[in-house]
Amino acid sequence: MQHIRYQNSVMQVEGISVSDLASRYPTPFYCYSANAFRQQYRRFADAFADFPALICYALKVNSNQAILKILADEGAGADVVSQGELLRALAAGISADKIVFSGVAKTSTEIAFALECGIHCFNIESESELQQISQVAVQVQRTASISLRINPDIDAGTHAKISTGKSENKFGIPWKLALQTYQLAASLPGIKITGIDMHIGSQISKISAFDQSIARLVDLIAQLRELDINIQHIDFGGGLAISYTDQDIDEQTLLAEYAAVISRYASALNCQLIFEPGRFIAGNAGILVTKVIYVKPVEQKTFLIVDAAMNDLIRPTLYDAWHQVATVIEPAEYAATTTVDIVGPVCETGDYLALDRSMPKVAAGELLVLHSAGAYGAVASSTYNSRPLIAEVLVDADREHLIRPSPTHQQIIDLDSVPDWL
Ligand code: LLP
């Protein structure tokens, strides 16, 4: 976390201290490092520089327009899963021919819109979706470039809620049905087969799972070519893990191992390579800044009650995710520690951000940061308990910008409409 670290004993994002930021923006808020985004994107792109590769950043991890603009300027394409994300990508200047459309339930409205835009490819997840895309394409007199997302039935070795490549998961077309579905696709009007696709899950550090899944796809490509179905691109999806603890995963080594597996296959394939990384680009480029409201010791433990909650960062309670928590002021080297649960104001026992953490003594009013909050943080937040979505701030060297303000309570209330008969 070169761009987010202590400097002169205060947590800094690039050139600005988090204490200074917190004096200008009310907590809680997300804060991102522009250069961390650039660095991660470049690392990923460099790993595949020897190949014709298109890196389609998965918008679902963090789709703020400012973040998308940073990545668009780096040359990124986009992986989108809704019309909203497609519009976001286009609005940020990502050209349609660099956009792939994934997701199990594209509606005919979304399909027609994406066809009009001229996207690079639809990643198709079922036979019924294939039929629907064909029908819509004929209606709007366009040709849909498609790939089939293959479910390779491989265990990615990750949390059950973010594992997508097993036969029991809702995603993709079972690999055993791939050839017959491709043959159906080849017979349908309005469809042009261009590629093959996979995405087996997220936060994957088991490289063998990628290896085994890719082997299945490579095998299919050979069989398809024998049937005169020419696969011009292979989409490996996203899924590469990041380090949430600073020690568990060495991201650079993992990326190198991943690239080595892909290069081994890619040299003989004569295909464009497509990637849909999300977490790898965004995860460690962001933090959540929060303030301690109360310290509450009880018989068994101490609670640090902070102003951020599960509605702001759902990952700990939904995926048992572990985010490193740090004080904004660096603790003295031998400071005494206590074990605490860091919990929020929401009225749910599941409202916690971190459990059983050894922390230096912290008082009410102190600032904390949760690391690795750049991916699946703000995008997955809600207004539960009528808590406004929190602000997002971007730091780029010594410049800062409020890239999304927090709505006021009144703006939230005004979204409701009371019928005149009440
Ligand atoms: N492509 C597709 C089709 C996906 O479904 C996903 C993520 C990605 C790419 C990006 O995967 P990544 O590189 O970020 O691993 N909310 C969960 C993660 C959900 C993953 C959903 N799909 C979390 O906070 O861990």
XYZ file of C-alpha atoms in Angstrom, residues 102-405:
304
model
C -21.897 -10.000 -18.690
C -24.629 -11.149 -16.309
C -27.267 -13.867 -16.196
C -30.376 -11.778 -16.851
C -29.945 -9.213 -19.599
C -33.403 -7.928 -20.487
C -34.553 -7.246 -24.053
C -34.398 -3.497 -23.345
C -30.794 -3.828 -22.207
C -29.907 -6.042 -25.157
C -31.425 -3.616 -27.679
C -29.627 -0.677 -26.077
C -26.272 -2.485 -26.050
C -26.738 -3.456 -29.710
C -27.431 0.149 -30.620
C -24.272 1.222 -28.808
C -22.221 -1.359 -30.711
C -20.573 -3.131 -27.759
C -17.690 -5.550 -28.270
C -19.483 -8.669 -27.085
C -22.304 -10.195 -25.059
C -21.170 -12.899 -22.654
C -24.098 -15.295 -22.817
C -25.052 -17.349 -19.797
C -27.915 -19.605 -20.957
C -29.624 -20.999 -24.023
C -32.716 -18.888 -23.346
C -30.616 -15.750 -23.240
C -28.996 -16.741 -26.533
C -32.426 -17.107 -28.146
C -33.508 -13.752 -26.739
C -30.429 -11.931 -28.019
C -30.961 -13.441 -31.458
C -34.592 -12.294 -31.498
C -33.793 -8.759 -30.359
C -30.908 -8.475 -32.837
C -33.226 -9.432 -35.686
C -35.835 -6.926 -34.478
C -33.388 -4.032 -34.330
C -31.534 -5.212 -37.453
C -28.164 -5.556 -35.831
C -25.732 -8.417 -35.409
C -24.819 -9.395 -31.877
C -21.210 -10.469 -31.324
C -21.349 -13.132 -28.662
C -19.297 -15.453 -26.549
C -20.620 -18.186 -24.318
C -19.677 -18.028 -20.669
C -18.655 -21.568 -19.866
C -19.153 -22.988 -16.397
C -16.154 -25.324 -16.105
C -17.320 -26.942 -12.840
C -14.081 -26.098 -11.062
C -13.875 -25.114 -7.406
C -12.146 -21.738 -7.168
C -11.365 -22.297 -3.493
C -12.937 -19.034 -2.398
C -15.863 -17.978 -0.172
C -19.057 -19.829 -1.152
C -20.907 -16.559 -1.874
C -18.356 -15.461 -4.476
C -17.655 -18.794 -6.126
C -19.208 -18.916 -9.601
C -17.582 -21.741 -11.551
C -19.138 -24.807 -9.946
C -21.967 -26.668 -11.658
C -24.379 -25.798 -8.831
C -23.817 -22.034 -9.309
C -26.293 -20.104 -11.457
C -23.599 -18.834 -13.802
C -22.580 -19.870 -17.277
C -23.355 -22.770 -19.573
C -22.268 -26.186 -18.309
C -19.052 -27.068 -20.142
C -20.510 -30.378 -21.236
C -23.239 -28.512 -23.146
C -20.881 -25.975 -24.678
C -20.455 -27.544 -28.125
C -24.148 -28.049 -28.709
C -24.941 -24.505 -27.529
C -22.297 -23.084 -29.858
C -23.813 -25.079 -32.710
C -27.207 -23.644 -31.862
C -25.677 -20.150 -31.783
C -24.127 -20.709 -35.208
C -27.583 -21.510 -36.601
C -29.366 -18.463 -35.168
C -30.026 -15.222 -37.083
C -28.515 -11.996 -35.789
C -25.728 -13.836 -33.940
C -22.033 -13.723 -34.692
C -19.866 -15.986 -32.561
C -16.651 -14.215 -31.650
C -15.415 -15.659 -28.400
C -15.489 -17.885 -25.361
C -15.695 -16.715 -21.762
C -15.330 -17.798 -18.154
C -15.421 -16.250 -14.689
C -15.045 -18.729 -11.867
C -15.276 -16.450 -8.853
C -13.599 -13.684 -6.923
C -10.694 -13.301 -4.451
C -9.069 -16.406 -5.949
C -5.525 -17.223 -4.944
C -5.612 -20.850 -6.067
C -3.867 -20.538 -9.433
C -4.553 -24.193 -10.240
C -8.288 -23.359 -10.389
C -7.645 -20.857 -13.182
C -5.326 -23.358 -14.871
C -7.874 -26.182 -14.852
C -10.697 -23.928 -16.033
C -8.664 -22.417 -18.850
C -7.610 -25.919 -19.923
C -11.301 -26.768 -20.389
C -11.862 -23.660 -22.515
C -8.745 -24.222 -24.602
C -9.899 -27.743 -25.297
C -13.286 -26.408 -26.407
C -11.662 -23.834 -28.693
C -9.863 -26.650 -30.544
C -13.075 -28.647 -30.910
C -15.002 -25.568 -32.059
C -12.411 -24.740 -34.671
C -12.763 -28.249 -36.030
C -16.466 -27.481 -36.438
C -15.523 -24.308 -38.317
C -16.631 -22.137 -35.415
C -13.841 -19.658 -35.211
C -13.144 -18.317 -31.742
C -11.368 -14.977 -32.016
C -11.132 -14.077 -28.360
C -10.940 -15.797 -25.013
C -12.232 -13.938 -21.947
C -10.710 -15.121 -18.666
C -13.082 -13.110 -16.472
C -11.757 -11.532 -13.296
C -11.169 -13.046 -9.905
C -7.531 -12.488 -8.992
C -7.130 -12.113 -5.228
C -5.629 -9.161 -3.403
C -3.945 -8.874 -0.040
C -6.337 -7.906 2.743
C -3.844 -8.308 5.540
C -0.544 -7.171 4.081
C 0.901 -10.617 4.721
C -1.404 -13.297 3.415
C -1.004 -12.766 -0.317
C 1.820 -11.287 -2.306
C -0.122 -9.638 -5.111
C 2.850 -9.244 -7.432
C 3.795 -12.915 -7.165
C 0.204 -13.990 -7.646
C -0.141 -11.816 -10.743
C 3.097 -13.250 -12.148
C 1.883 -16.821 -11.561
C -1.489 -16.035 -13.134
C 0.184 -14.418 -16.152
C 2.517 -17.406 -16.508
C -0.444 -19.817 -16.687
C -2.225 -17.668 -19.235
C 0.878 -17.097 -21.347
C 1.461 -20.849 -21.479
C -1.909 -21.323 -23.177
C -2.155 -18.034 -25.028
C 0.907 -18.364 -27.245
C -0.681 -21.194 -29.237
C -4.218 -19.817 -29.305
C -3.989 -17.011 -31.805
C -6.761 -15.147 -30.002
C -7.384 -11.765 -28.501
C -7.198 -12.076 -24.701
C -9.884 -10.346 -22.636
C -9.714 -9.844 -18.877
C -12.319 -8.524 -16.457
C -10.321 -7.605 -13.370
C -12.082 -5.623 -10.675
C -10.861 -6.162 -7.147
C -7.225 -6.379 -8.263
C -7.412 -2.845 -9.666
C -9.566 -1.193 -7.001
C -9.335 -3.124 -3.733
C -6.244 -1.619 -2.197
C -6.756 1.784 -3.794
C -9.376 2.821 -1.249
C -10.057 3.179 2.457
C -13.095 3.827 4.598
C -12.535 6.589 7.139
C -14.652 6.423 10.266
C -14.781 8.015 13.717
C -15.215 6.330 17.079
C -18.455 7.539 18.676
C -18.381 5.568 21.918
C -16.159 3.046 23.639
C -18.293 0.455 25.399
C -16.646 -2.092 27.629
C -18.821 -5.039 28.668
C -17.950 -8.083 30.727
C -16.449 -10.181 27.901
C -15.044 -7.542 25.580
C -14.902 -3.935 24.465
C -16.910 -2.503 21.608
C -15.611 0.408 19.583
C -18.812 1.915 18.244
C -17.969 3.870 15.099
C -19.977 6.046 12.728
C -19.634 3.676 9.732
C -21.827 0.605 9.562
C -22.796 -2.486 7.608
C -24.847 -0.343 5.218
C -21.623 1.479 4.244
C -19.414 -1.620 4.031
C -21.345 -4.863 3.868
C -18.359 -7.150 3.236
C -17.476 -8.157 6.824
C -20.958 -9.369 7.663
C -21.867 -10.738 4.238
C -18.648 -12.537 3.290
C -16.851 -12.792 6.647
C -14.376 -10.422 5.046
C -11.345 -9.235 6.978
C -10.378 -5.583 6.542
C -7.327 -4.273 8.284
C -8.262 -1.535 10.770
C -5.760 1.132 11.723
C -5.770 4.319 13.726
C -5.164 7.469 11.699
C -2.522 8.512 14.213
C 0.190 5.861 14.230
C 0.355 4.140 17.618
C 3.606 4.175 19.556
C 5.675 1.075 18.874
C 5.052 -0.630 22.215
C 1.609 0.811 22.906
C -0.586 -1.469 25.013
C -3.358 -3.153 23.056
C -6.808 -4.483 23.852
C -9.081 -6.774 21.900
C -12.117 -5.028 20.485
C -15.099 -5.518 18.195
C -15.575 -2.589 15.837
C -19.293 -2.137 15.326
C -21.621 0.416 13.786
C -24.834 2.219 14.744
C -27.212 -0.039 12.760
C -29.701 -2.033 14.789
C -28.486 -5.498 13.834
C -26.156 -7.869 15.625
C -24.545 -8.468 12.237
C -23.578 -4.813 12.050
C -19.844 -5.118 12.550
C -16.804 -4.049 10.581
C -14.202 -6.095 12.435
C -14.271 -8.627 15.257
C -11.698 -9.594 17.861
C -9.079 -7.089 16.829
C -6.068 -6.204 18.809
C -5.990 -2.398 18.833
C -4.126 0.263 20.775
C -6.278 2.089 23.303
C -8.663 4.265 21.332
C -10.875 7.048 22.685
C -14.173 8.467 21.441
C -13.577 11.003 18.695
C -10.544 9.216 17.238
C -10.349 8.404 13.550
C -9.895 4.911 12.165
C -9.404 3.638 8.651
C -10.489 0.354 7.186
C -8.066 -0.669 4.485
C -8.740 -2.436 1.182
C -12.149 -0.801 0.827
C -11.797 0.348 -2.776
C -13.610 -2.662 -4.235
C -17.194 -3.688 -3.461
C -17.444 -0.966 -0.816
C -19.350 2.152 -1.857
C -21.080 0.340 -4.737
C -22.674 -2.157 -2.380
C -23.809 0.361 0.212
C -27.405 1.125 1.081
C -29.463 3.653 3.007
C -30.630 1.107 5.599
C -31.682 2.789 8.870
C -32.144 5.962 6.770
C -28.421 6.505 6.737
C -27.408 8.561 3.688
C -24.880 6.987 1.294
C -21.507 8.282 2.390
C -19.239 10.622 0.461
C -16.387 9.516 -1.783
C -13.189 11.558 -2.019
C -10.379 11.142 -4.535
C -6.773 12.090 -3.860
C -4.342 12.475 -6.749
C -0.852 13.456 -5.516
C -1.591 16.622 -3.502
C -4.994 17.327 -5.031
C -8.331 16.198 -3.621
C -11.864 16.203 -4.945
C -15.240 15.207 -3.565
C -16.186 12.738 -6.299
C -19.582 11.998 -4.776
C -21.218 14.023 -2.016
